[in-house]
Amino acid sequence: MNDSTKAQSNWRNGITTLIVIALLPLGLHVLTQQPVEPVFGGDSNRHVMTSVFFRDFLTDADFTDPKGYAERYYEQYPALGLLIWPPLFHGVCGVMMCFLGTSVSVARLLVALSLVSSAWCVYRFTHRIADKQLAMLTTIVFATMPIIFQYGRDVMLEMPAMALILLSVDQFDLWSMTHRPRNLYLAALSASLAALTRFDAAVLLPFYATVLVFRGGWTSLLNRHTVIAVSASLCITGPVYLLIAKEMGKLHVQQATESVGGSIDGSVNGFMAFKNLWFYPSSMGEQTGWIVSAVAVLGLILVLRASDKKKYATLLGLVIATYITFTPLAEQRARHGIYWLPSVAFFAAFATDAVARFLSRTRGWSPLLTTAGAYAALLSTTATAAMYEPTYRVVGYREAAEFVLEHTEPGDAVFFDGWWDGNFTYFMRHLDPTRSRRVLRGDRILYDFTCIPTTNFESFAESDSEMLKLITDAAPRYVVLEYPQFYMHIEKAEQLRRLVHSCPAQFEPVTTVSVDCSIRQFCQFELQIFRFHPAPAGPL
């Protein structure tokens, strides 16, 4: 076989492997996907809406005053995540929306591609230390882990960040073995892009250091290529991070040291809190399922007993880097620790393969059938857990937006109060290509807080008359309320609902839209729509 034929064969094998790796997780997504609006907490709809913002910014081509454009846009559609998150995902998605439209499906497509890219990187760096079968098993286990599967179908930044972080991991792994400048440059570039996607890219710094501890090669960094790579990374990320620090730095410091999103277990969050030490190890069951976690622990023990730990430097580096990066932070969430899951998947696959070989050798079982059975058992465990993972299925906000758009005129404003204001705002923009209406948020006009009501809460109206005056001054044509409140009761929001229901002359009931919500811990609720009539002068 000549070099040309061999290259073609390798290319075909690579394409075939990629297709196999992609088919199972994407097939499971197709089987379990249901019609759903962009709701995953409060973040998902803001990621979509921020992407729409970039699309509109590019098509309007108002490049002379980008800050002014963003401020005007936010006043019309107050559901953006600018500077709360780095902008790369939203920018790329916005470019795609220029050609494919403003549907949430565009953002979901980008997330799905990120999942496939992540899986491909996992295959690449595990195939360097294991045979093809074990590398493919690792990759498919990784792609079908419950938390990976979940964040591969919802519009969140975890998968796009994962794809770029693992690309940097893959290239640095190659560089640490070959010291080719090309791999160092690609590792630096993908790390920079990851940092422009999500702050979690900080995990790469301890990862690089850990790999160098295991494999050596510190002196290989003392050259002009390292200087160029680091300088280029700083030039790419520096301006964006300086802007974020200037405009939102205080919020991000508070998030790291106090967690503006609150605590899962109800205890006080804190930077370097003692309870943080065991959070991420104890969250592995949520991330992968307890069976896979237990098998992975066995695999880790086998790897640590290996004589050549340098061989597993990348996998051990991901575990160590993930733990030391996220454990000190005040906000503890299982989704922050996903960057060690390629290693967990490999450890589980490695242990499964070792057990299959042990049984085949000691029991005289068929090696092929024993290995196939062990692999199938591991895959069925993760795939089944992924398929039955509870999903965020929320439907109803589109119908409410359609009603409001049908019964308003260009230039009208709509007042909305509720947790998923971003979902309603997205549909007010998506269904109105003329961009001729404006959304008003109750938690900007009547009260304000950061992320949850217990953080930085402010009230702008104490009495009902003050509240009514603020609404009248805002001059909405319609008022839309989530009723009843289904998450984190806010007394000021409840006061608003009592006011609206007690003043039918000002708030004329028009219709209600039932919300289909699959989230078990939330009560049934609806969207109530009122036509607003300004109150006459005088006391309420």
Coordinates of C-alpha atoms in Angstrom, one line a residue:
M1 CA 0.0 0.0 0.0
N2 CA 1.5 3.3 -1.1
D3 CA 1.5 6.5 1.0
S4 CA -1.4 7.9 -1.0
T5 CA -3.6 4.8 -0.6
K6 CA -2.7 4.6 3.1
A7 CA -3.7 8.2 3.7
Q8 CA -7.0 7.7 1.9
S9 CA -7.7 4.6 4.0
N10 CA -6.8 6.5 7.2
W11 CA -9.1 9.3 6.2
R12 CA -12.0 6.9 5.5
N13 CA -11.5 5.1 8.8
G14 CA -11.5 8.5 10.6
I15 CA -14.7 9.5 8.9
T16 CA -16.3 6.2 9.7
T17 CA -15.2 6.5 13.3
L18 CA -16.6 10.0 13.6
I19 CA -20.0 8.9 12.2
V20 CA -20.2 6.0 14.6
I21 CA -19.2 8.2 17.6
A22 CA -21.8 10.8 16.6
L23 CA -24.7 8.5 15.7
L24 CA -25.5 7.1 19.1
P25 CA -25.7 10.3 21.2
L26 CA -27.5 12.2 18.3
G27 CA -29.8 9.2 17.8
L28 CA -30.8 9.2 21.5
H29 CA -31.4 13.0 21.2
V30 CA -33.8 12.4 18.3
L31 CA -35.6 9.7 20.2
T32 CA -36.0 11.8 23.4
Q33 CA -36.4 15.3 21.9
Q34 CA -39.8 16.9 22.5
P35 CA -41.2 20.3 21.4
V36 CA -39.7 22.7 23.9
E37 CA -39.2 26.4 24.4
P38 CA -35.7 27.7 25.3
V39 CA -36.0 27.3 29.0
F40 CA -33.3 25.9 31.2
G41 CA -33.3 27.9 34.3
G42 CA -33.1 31.5 33.3
D43 CA -29.9 31.2 31.3
S44 CA -31.0 29.3 28.2
N45 CA -33.4 32.0 26.8
R46 CA -30.8 34.7 27.4
H47 CA -28.2 32.8 25.5
V48 CA -30.7 32.5 22.6
M49 CA -31.7 36.2 22.9
T50 CA -28.1 37.4 23.1
S51 CA -27.4 35.4 19.9
V52 CA -30.4 37.2 18.3
F53 CA -28.9 40.5 19.4
F54 CA -25.7 39.8 17.6
R55 CA -27.7 38.8 14.5
D56 CA -29.6 42.1 14.6
F57 CA -26.4 44.0 15.3
L58 CA -24.7 42.5 12.2
T59 CA -27.7 43.0 9.9
D60 CA -28.2 46.6 11.1
A61 CA -24.5 47.2 10.7
D62 CA -24.6 50.0 13.4
F63 CA -20.9 49.8 14.1
T64 CA -20.3 53.4 15.0
D65 CA -21.8 53.2 18.5
P66 CA -21.9 49.5 19.6
K67 CA -22.4 50.4 23.3
G68 CA -25.3 52.7 22.5
Y69 CA -26.8 50.1 20.2
A70 CA -26.6 47.5 22.9
E71 CA -28.2 49.8 25.5
R72 CA -31.1 50.7 23.1
Y73 CA -31.6 47.0 22.2
Y74 CA -31.7 46.1 25.9
E75 CA -34.3 48.7 26.6
Q76 CA -36.5 47.1 24.0
Y77 CA -35.7 43.4 24.7
P78 CA -34.4 43.2 28.3
A79 CA -33.1 39.6 28.2
L80 CA -29.5 39.8 27.2
G81 CA -26.4 38.2 28.8
L82 CA -23.8 40.7 27.5
L83 CA -20.7 40.8 29.7
I84 CA -22.3 38.3 32.1
W85 CA -20.9 35.6 29.8
P86 CA -18.1 36.0 27.3
P87 CA -19.5 36.6 23.8
L88 CA -18.1 34.0 21.4
F89 CA -20.9 31.5 21.4
H90 CA -23.5 34.3 21.0
G91 CA -21.5 35.9 18.2
V92 CA -21.0 32.6 16.3
C93 CA -24.7 31.7 16.8
G94 CA -25.7 35.2 15.7
V95 CA -23.7 34.8 12.4
M96 CA -25.5 31.5 11.8
M97 CA -28.8 33.2 12.5
C98 CA -28.0 35.7 9.7
F99 CA -28.5 32.9 7.3
L100 CA -30.8 30.4 9.1
G101 CA -33.2 32.8 11.0
T102 CA -33.7 33.5 14.7
S103 CA -35.1 30.1 15.6
V104 CA -33.8 28.5 18.8
S105 CA -33.1 25.4 16.6
V106 CA -30.0 27.3 15.3
A107 CA -28.6 27.6 18.8
R108 CA -29.4 23.9 19.5
L109 CA -27.6 22.9 16.3
L110 CA -24.5 24.7 17.4
V111 CA -24.7 23.0 20.8
A112 CA -25.1 19.6 19.1
L113 CA -22.1 20.2 16.9
S114 CA -20.2 21.1 20.1
L115 CA -21.2 17.7 21.6
V116 CA -19.9 15.9 18.5
S117 CA -16.7 17.9 18.5
S118 CA -16.1 17.1 22.2
A119 CA -16.6 13.4 21.6
W120 CA -14.2 13.5 18.7
C121 CA -11.5 15.1 20.9
V122 CA -12.1 12.5 23.6
Y123 CA -11.6 9.8 21.0
R124 CA -8.4 11.3 19.7
F125 CA -6.5 11.6 23.0
T126 CA -7.8 8.3 24.4
H127 CA -6.8 6.5 21.2
R128 CA -3.2 7.5 21.8
I129 CA -3.1 5.4 25.0
A130 CA -5.6 2.7 24.2
D131 CA -6.8 0.5 21.3
K132 CA -9.5 1.7 18.9
Q133 CA -12.3 -0.3 20.6
L134 CA -11.5 1.0 24.1
A135 CA -11.2 4.6 22.8
M136 CA -14.6 4.3 21.1
L137 CA -16.2 2.8 24.2
T138 CA -14.8 5.7 26.2
T139 CA -16.1 8.2 23.7
I140 CA -19.6 6.8 23.6
V141 CA -19.8 6.5 27.4
F142 CA -18.8 10.1 27.6
A143 CA -21.3 11.3 25.1
T144 CA -24.2 9.5 26.7
M145 CA -23.5 10.4 30.3
P146 CA -26.6 12.0 31.8
I147 CA -25.2 15.4 32.4
I148 CA -23.3 15.5 29.0
F149 CA -26.5 14.3 27.3
Q150 CA -28.6 17.0 29.1
Y151 CA -26.2 19.9 28.3
G152 CA -25.9 18.6 24.7
R153 CA -29.6 19.4 24.0
D154 CA -30.2 22.5 25.9
V155 CA -28.9 25.9 24.9
M156 CA -26.2 26.4 27.5
L157 CA -22.5 27.2 27.3
E158 CA -21.2 24.0 28.8
M159 CA -20.9 22.0 25.6
P160 CA -19.5 24.8 23.4
A161 CA -16.9 25.5 26.2
M162 CA -16.2 21.8 26.6
A163 CA -15.6 21.4 22.8
L164 CA -12.9 24.1 22.8
I165 CA -11.4 23.1 26.1
L166 CA -11.0 19.5 24.9
L167 CA -9.5 20.7 21.6
S168 CA -6.9 22.5 23.6
V169 CA -6.4 19.4 25.8
D170 CA -6.0 17.3 22.7
Q171 CA -3.4 19.7 21.1
F172 CA -1.5 20.1 24.3
D173 CA -1.4 16.4 24.8
L174 CA 0.2 16.1 21.4
W175 CA 2.6 18.9 22.1
S176 CA 3.7 17.4 25.4
M177 CA 4.7 14.2 23.4
T178 CA 6.1 15.8 20.2
H179 CA 7.0 19.4 21.1
R180 CA 5.8 20.5 17.7
P181 CA 5.1 24.3 17.7
R182 CA 2.0 23.8 15.6
N183 CA 0.3 21.9 18.4
L184 CA 1.3 24.5 21.0
Y185 CA -0.2 27.3 18.8
L186 CA -3.4 25.3 18.3
A187 CA -3.7 24.6 22.0
A188 CA -3.3 28.3 22.8
L189 CA -5.8 29.4 20.1
S190 CA -8.4 26.9 21.3
A191 CA -7.8 27.9 24.9
S192 CA -8.3 31.5 24.0
L193 CA -11.6 30.7 22.2
A194 CA -12.7 28.7 25.2
A195 CA -12.0 31.6 27.4
L196 CA -14.2 33.8 25.1
T197 CA -17.0 31.2 25.5
R198 CA -17.1 30.6 29.2
F199 CA -14.9 31.5 32.2
D200 CA -14.5 27.8 33.0
A201 CA -11.6 27.8 30.5
A202 CA -9.5 28.6 33.6
V203 CA -9.4 24.9 34.2
L204 CA -6.8 24.7 31.4
L205 CA -4.0 26.4 33.4
P206 CA -3.7 23.8 36.1
F207 CA -4.3 21.1 33.5
Y208 CA -1.2 22.3 31.5
A209 CA 0.8 22.4 34.7
T210 CA -0.3 18.9 35.8
V211 CA 0.6 17.3 32.5
L212 CA 4.1 18.9 32.6
V213 CA 4.5 17.6 36.2
F214 CA 3.7 14.0 35.0
R215 CA 5.6 14.2 31.7
G216 CA 8.2 16.8 32.2
G217 CA 9.1 19.2 29.5
W218 CA 9.1 22.5 31.3
T219 CA 12.3 23.5 29.6
S220 CA 10.6 23.0 26.2
L221 CA 8.4 26.0 27.0
L222 CA 11.5 28.3 27.1
N223 CA 11.4 29.4 23.5
R224 CA 9.9 32.0 21.2
H225 CA 7.0 29.8 20.3
T226 CA 5.7 29.9 23.9
V227 CA 6.1 33.7 24.0
I228 CA 4.2 34.1 20.7
A229 CA 1.5 31.7 21.8
V230 CA 0.9 33.4 25.2
S231 CA 1.1 36.9 23.7
A232 CA -1.4 36.0 21.0
S233 CA -3.8 34.5 23.6
L234 CA -3.6 37.7 25.7
C235 CA -4.3 39.8 22.7
I236 CA -7.3 37.7 21.8
T237 CA -8.8 37.5 25.3
G238 CA -7.4 40.6 27.0
P239 CA -9.7 43.3 25.5
V240 CA -12.8 41.3 26.2
Y241 CA -11.9 40.5 29.7
L242 CA -10.8 44.0 30.5
L243 CA -14.2 45.2 29.3
I244 CA -16.0 42.6 31.4
A245 CA -13.9 43.5 34.5
K246 CA -14.7 47.2 34.0
E247 CA -18.5 46.8 33.5
M248 CA -19.3 43.6 35.5
G249 CA -16.2 42.8 37.6
K250 CA -17.9 43.3 40.9
L251 CA -20.7 40.9 40.0
H252 CA -18.2 38.2 38.9
V253 CA -16.1 38.6 42.1
Q254 CA -19.3 38.3 44.1
Q255 CA -20.3 35.2 42.2
A256 CA -16.9 33.5 42.9
T257 CA -16.8 34.4 46.6
E258 CA -20.5 34.3 47.6
S259 CA -22.5 32.7 44.7
V260 CA -25.3 35.1 43.7
G261 CA -27.3 32.0 42.6
G262 CA -27.6 30.7 46.2
S263 CA -26.9 27.4 47.7
I264 CA -28.3 24.0 46.6
D265 CA -28.3 22.5 50.2
G266 CA -29.5 25.7 51.9
S267 CA -26.2 26.2 53.8
V268 CA -24.1 29.4 53.5
N269 CA -21.8 29.5 50.4
G270 CA -18.3 30.7 50.7
F271 CA -15.0 30.8 49.0
M272 CA -12.8 27.9 50.2
A273 CA -15.6 26.7 52.4
F274 CA -14.9 23.3 54.1
K275 CA -18.0 21.7 52.6
N276 CA -16.7 22.4 49.1
L277 CA -14.0 19.7 49.5
W278 CA -16.4 16.8 48.9
F279 CA -19.0 18.4 46.6
Y280 CA -17.7 17.4 43.2
P281 CA -16.7 13.9 44.1
S282 CA -20.2 13.4 45.6
S283 CA -21.8 14.9 42.5
M284 CA -20.4 12.2 40.2
G285 CA -23.6 10.1 40.6
E286 CA -25.6 13.1 39.2
Q287 CA -23.1 13.5 36.4
T288 CA -22.7 9.9 35.3
G289 CA -25.0 7.6 37.3
W290 CA -23.8 5.8 40.3
I291 CA -23.0 2.5 38.5
V292 CA -20.6 4.2 36.1
S293 CA -19.1 6.2 38.9
A294 CA -18.3 3.1 40.9
V295 CA -16.8 1.4 37.9
A296 CA -14.7 4.5 37.2
V297 CA -13.3 4.4 40.7
L298 CA -12.1 0.9 40.1
G299 CA -10.6 2.1 36.8
L300 CA -8.8 5.0 38.5
I301 CA -7.3 2.6 41.0
L302 CA -6.0 0.4 38.2
V303 CA -4.5 3.4 36.4
L304 CA -2.8 4.6 39.6
R305 CA -1.3 1.2 40.1
A306 CA 0.2 1.3 36.6
S307 CA 3.9 1.6 36.4
D308 CA 3.8 4.2 33.6
K309 CA 1.6 6.9 35.0
K310 CA 3.1 9.3 32.4
K311 CA 1.0 7.5 29.8
Y312 CA -2.2 8.7 31.6
A313 CA -1.0 12.2 32.3
T314 CA -3.8 13.9 30.3
L315 CA -6.6 12.0 32.0
L316 CA -5.2 12.4 35.4
G317 CA -4.5 16.1 34.6
L318 CA -8.2 16.7 33.8
V319 CA -9.3 15.2 37.1
I320 CA -6.8 17.2 39.2
A321 CA -7.3 20.4 37.3
T322 CA -11.1 20.2 37.5
Y323 CA -11.0 19.6 41.2
I324 CA -8.6 22.3 42.1
T325 CA -10.2 24.9 39.8
F326 CA -13.8 24.6 40.9
T327 CA -13.6 23.3 44.5
P328 CA -12.6 26.7 46.1
L329 CA -15.4 28.7 44.4
A330 CA -18.5 29.6 46.3
E331 CA -20.9 28.4 43.6
Q332 CA -21.0 24.7 43.7
R333 CA -22.9 23.1 40.8
A334 CA -22.4 19.6 39.2
R335 CA -22.3 21.2 35.8
H336 CA -19.1 23.1 36.6
G337 CA -17.2 19.8 37.2
I338 CA -18.0 18.2 33.8
Y339 CA -14.4 18.7 32.5
W340 CA -13.2 15.6 34.3
L341 CA -15.8 13.4 32.6
P342 CA -13.6 12.3 29.7
S343 CA -11.3 10.8 32.3
V344 CA -14.2 9.3 34.3
A345 CA -15.5 7.7 31.0
F346 CA -12.0 6.3 30.3
F347 CA -11.6 4.9 33.8
A348 CA -15.0 3.2 33.6
A349 CA -14.2 1.8 30.1
F350 CA -10.7 0.7 31.3
A351 CA -12.1 -1.1 34.3
T352 CA -14.8 -2.8 32.2
D353 CA -12.3 -4.0 29.8
A354 CA -10.0 -5.3 32.6
V355 CA -12.9 -7.2 34.2
A356 CA -13.9 -8.7 30.9
R357 CA -10.3 -9.9 30.3
F358 CA -10.1 -11.2 33.8
L359 CA -13.3 -13.2 33.5
S360 CA -12.3 -14.5 30.1
R361 CA -8.9 -15.7 31.4
T362 CA -10.1 -17.2 34.7
R363 CA -13.5 -18.7 33.6
G364 CA -12.5 -19.8 30.2
W365 CA -15.3 -17.7 28.6
S366 CA -15.1 -16.5 25.0
P367 CA -13.0 -13.3 25.0
L368 CA -15.2 -11.8 22.2
L369 CA -18.5 -12.5 23.9
T370 CA -17.3 -11.6 27.3
T371 CA -15.9 -8.3 26.1
A372 CA -19.0 -7.5 24.0
G373 CA -21.3 -8.3 27.0
A374 CA -19.3 -6.1 29.3
Y375 CA -19.2 -3.2 26.9
A376 CA -22.9 -3.5 26.2
A377 CA -23.7 -3.5 30.0
L378 CA -21.7 -0.3 30.5
L379 CA -23.2 1.4 27.5
S380 CA -26.7 0.4 28.4
T381 CA -26.2 1.9 31.8
T382 CA -25.2 5.3 30.6
A383 CA -27.6 5.4 27.6
T384 CA -30.6 4.4 29.7
A385 CA -29.8 6.9 32.4
A386 CA -29.4 9.6 29.7
M387 CA -32.7 8.8 28.0
Y388 CA -34.7 9.0 31.2
E389 CA -33.0 12.1 32.4
P390 CA -35.7 14.6 33.4
T391 CA -36.0 17.3 30.8
Y392 CA -36.9 20.9 30.9
R393 CA -40.1 21.0 28.8
V394 CA -41.9 24.3 28.9
V395 CA -44.5 25.3 26.3
G396 CA -46.9 28.3 26.4
Y397 CA -44.9 31.5 26.2
R398 CA -45.0 31.4 22.4
E399 CA -48.8 31.4 22.5
A400 CA -48.8 34.3 24.9
A401 CA -46.5 36.3 22.7
E402 CA -48.5 35.5 19.6
F403 CA -51.7 36.8 21.3
V404 CA -50.0 40.0 22.4
L405 CA -48.4 40.7 19.0
E406 CA -51.8 40.1 17.3
H407 CA -53.5 42.6 19.6
T408 CA -50.9 45.4 19.7
E409 CA -49.7 48.0 17.2
P410 CA -46.1 48.9 16.3
G411 CA -44.6 51.1 19.0
D412 CA -46.6 49.4 21.8
A413 CA -45.0 48.2 25.0
V414 CA -45.9 45.0 27.0
F415 CA -45.3 44.6 30.7
F416 CA -44.2 41.1 31.8
D417 CA -43.5 39.9 35.3
G418 CA -42.2 36.4 36.0
W419 CA -39.2 34.1 36.2
W420 CA -39.0 33.3 32.6
D421 CA -39.3 36.8 31.2
G422 CA -36.4 35.9 28.8
N423 CA -38.5 33.2 27.2
F424 CA -41.4 35.6 26.6
T425 CA -39.0 38.3 25.4
Y426 CA -37.4 35.9 22.9
F427 CA -40.7 35.1 21.3
M428 CA -41.7 38.8 21.2
R429 CA -38.6 39.3 19.0
H430 CA -38.6 36.0 17.1
L431 CA -42.2 36.4 16.0
D432 CA -41.9 40.1 15.2
P433 CA -39.3 40.5 12.5
T434 CA -40.1 44.2 12.3
R435 CA -39.0 44.6 15.9
S436 CA -41.8 47.1 16.5
R437 CA -42.8 46.3 20.1
R438 CA -41.1 46.7 23.4
V439 CA -41.0 44.5 26.5
L440 CA -41.0 45.9 30.0
R441 CA -39.9 43.8 32.9
G442 CA -41.5 44.0 36.4
D443 CA -38.2 43.2 38.0
R444 CA -36.7 46.3 36.5
I445 CA -39.5 48.8 37.0
L446 CA -40.9 47.7 40.4
Y447 CA -38.1 45.9 42.0
D448 CA -34.7 44.5 41.3
F449 CA -32.3 41.7 42.5
T450 CA -29.3 39.8 41.3
C451 CA -30.1 36.2 40.1
I452 CA -32.2 35.3 43.1
P453 CA -34.4 37.5 45.5
T454 CA -32.1 37.1 48.4
T455 CA -29.2 38.8 46.6
N456 CA -29.1 42.6 46.3
F457 CA -32.9 43.0 46.4
E458 CA -34.2 46.5 45.9
S459 CA -37.8 47.8 45.9
F460 CA -38.8 50.9 43.8
A461 CA -42.5 51.0 45.0
E462 CA -43.8 50.4 48.5
S463 CA -47.5 51.2 48.2
D464 CA -50.0 50.0 45.6
S465 CA -50.4 53.6 44.4
E466 CA -46.7 53.9 43.8
M467 CA -46.7 50.6 42.0
L468 CA -49.6 51.7 39.8
K469 CA -47.9 55.0 39.0
L470 CA -44.7 53.3 37.9
I471 CA -46.7 51.0 35.6
T472 CA -48.7 53.9 34.3
D473 CA -45.5 55.9 33.6
A474 CA -44.2 52.9 31.6
A475 CA -47.4 53.0 29.5
P476 CA -47.8 49.3 28.5
R477 CA -50.7 48.2 26.3
Y478 CA -50.8 44.8 27.9
V479 CA -49.7 43.2 31.2
V480 CA -48.6 39.6 31.3
L481 CA -48.1 37.7 34.6
E482 CA -47.0 34.2 35.5
Y483 CA -49.6 33.1 38.0
P484 CA -49.2 31.8 40.6
Q485 CA -45.5 32.3 41.3
F486 CA -44.0 28.9 40.9
Y487 CA -40.4 29.5 42.1
M488 CA -38.9 31.5 44.9
H489 CA -41.8 33.5 46.2
I490 CA -41.2 37.3 45.9
E491 CA -43.4 39.4 48.1
K492 CA -43.2 42.4 45.9
A493 CA -44.2 40.3 42.9
E494 CA -47.1 39.0 44.9
Q495 CA -48.2 42.5 45.8
L496 CA -48.3 43.3 42.1
R497 CA -50.6 40.3 41.4
R498 CA -52.9 41.3 44.2
L499 CA -53.0 44.9 42.8
V500 CA -53.8 43.6 39.3
H501 CA -56.5 41.3 40.4
S502 CA -58.1 44.0 42.6
C503 CA -58.2 46.7 39.9
P504 CA -60.1 45.3 36.9
A505 CA -60.8 48.8 35.7
Q506 CA -57.1 49.4 35.1
F507 CA -56.1 45.8 34.4
E508 CA -58.8 44.3 32.2
P509 CA -58.6 40.5 32.1
V510 CA -58.4 39.3 28.5
T511 CA -57.2 35.7 28.4
T512 CA -55.0 33.1 30.0
V513 CA -52.5 30.7 28.5
S514 CA -51.8 27.4 30.3
V515 CA -48.2 26.5 30.6
D516 CA -47.1 23.0 30.0
C517 CA -44.1 22.5 32.3
S518 CA -42.4 19.2 33.0
I519 CA -40.4 20.3 36.0
R520 CA -41.8 18.3 38.8
Q521 CA -40.9 20.7 41.7
F522 CA -42.9 23.5 40.1
C523 CA -46.6 23.9 40.6
Q524 CA -49.0 24.3 37.7
F525 CA -49.2 27.9 36.5
E526 CA -50.5 30.0 33.7
L527 CA -49.8 33.2 31.9
Q528 CA -52.5 35.8 32.6
I529 CA -52.9 38.6 30.1
F530 CA -54.5 41.9 30.9
R531 CA -55.3 45.0 28.8
F532 CA -54.0 48.0 30.7
H533 CA -56.0 51.2 31.1
P534 CA -54.2 54.1 32.8
A535 CA -55.8 55.0 36.1
P536 CA -57.5 58.4 36.4
A537 CA -55.8 61.1 38.4
G538 CA -56.3 60.9 42.1
P539 CA -55.9 58.3 44.9
L540 CA -56.2 54.6 44.1

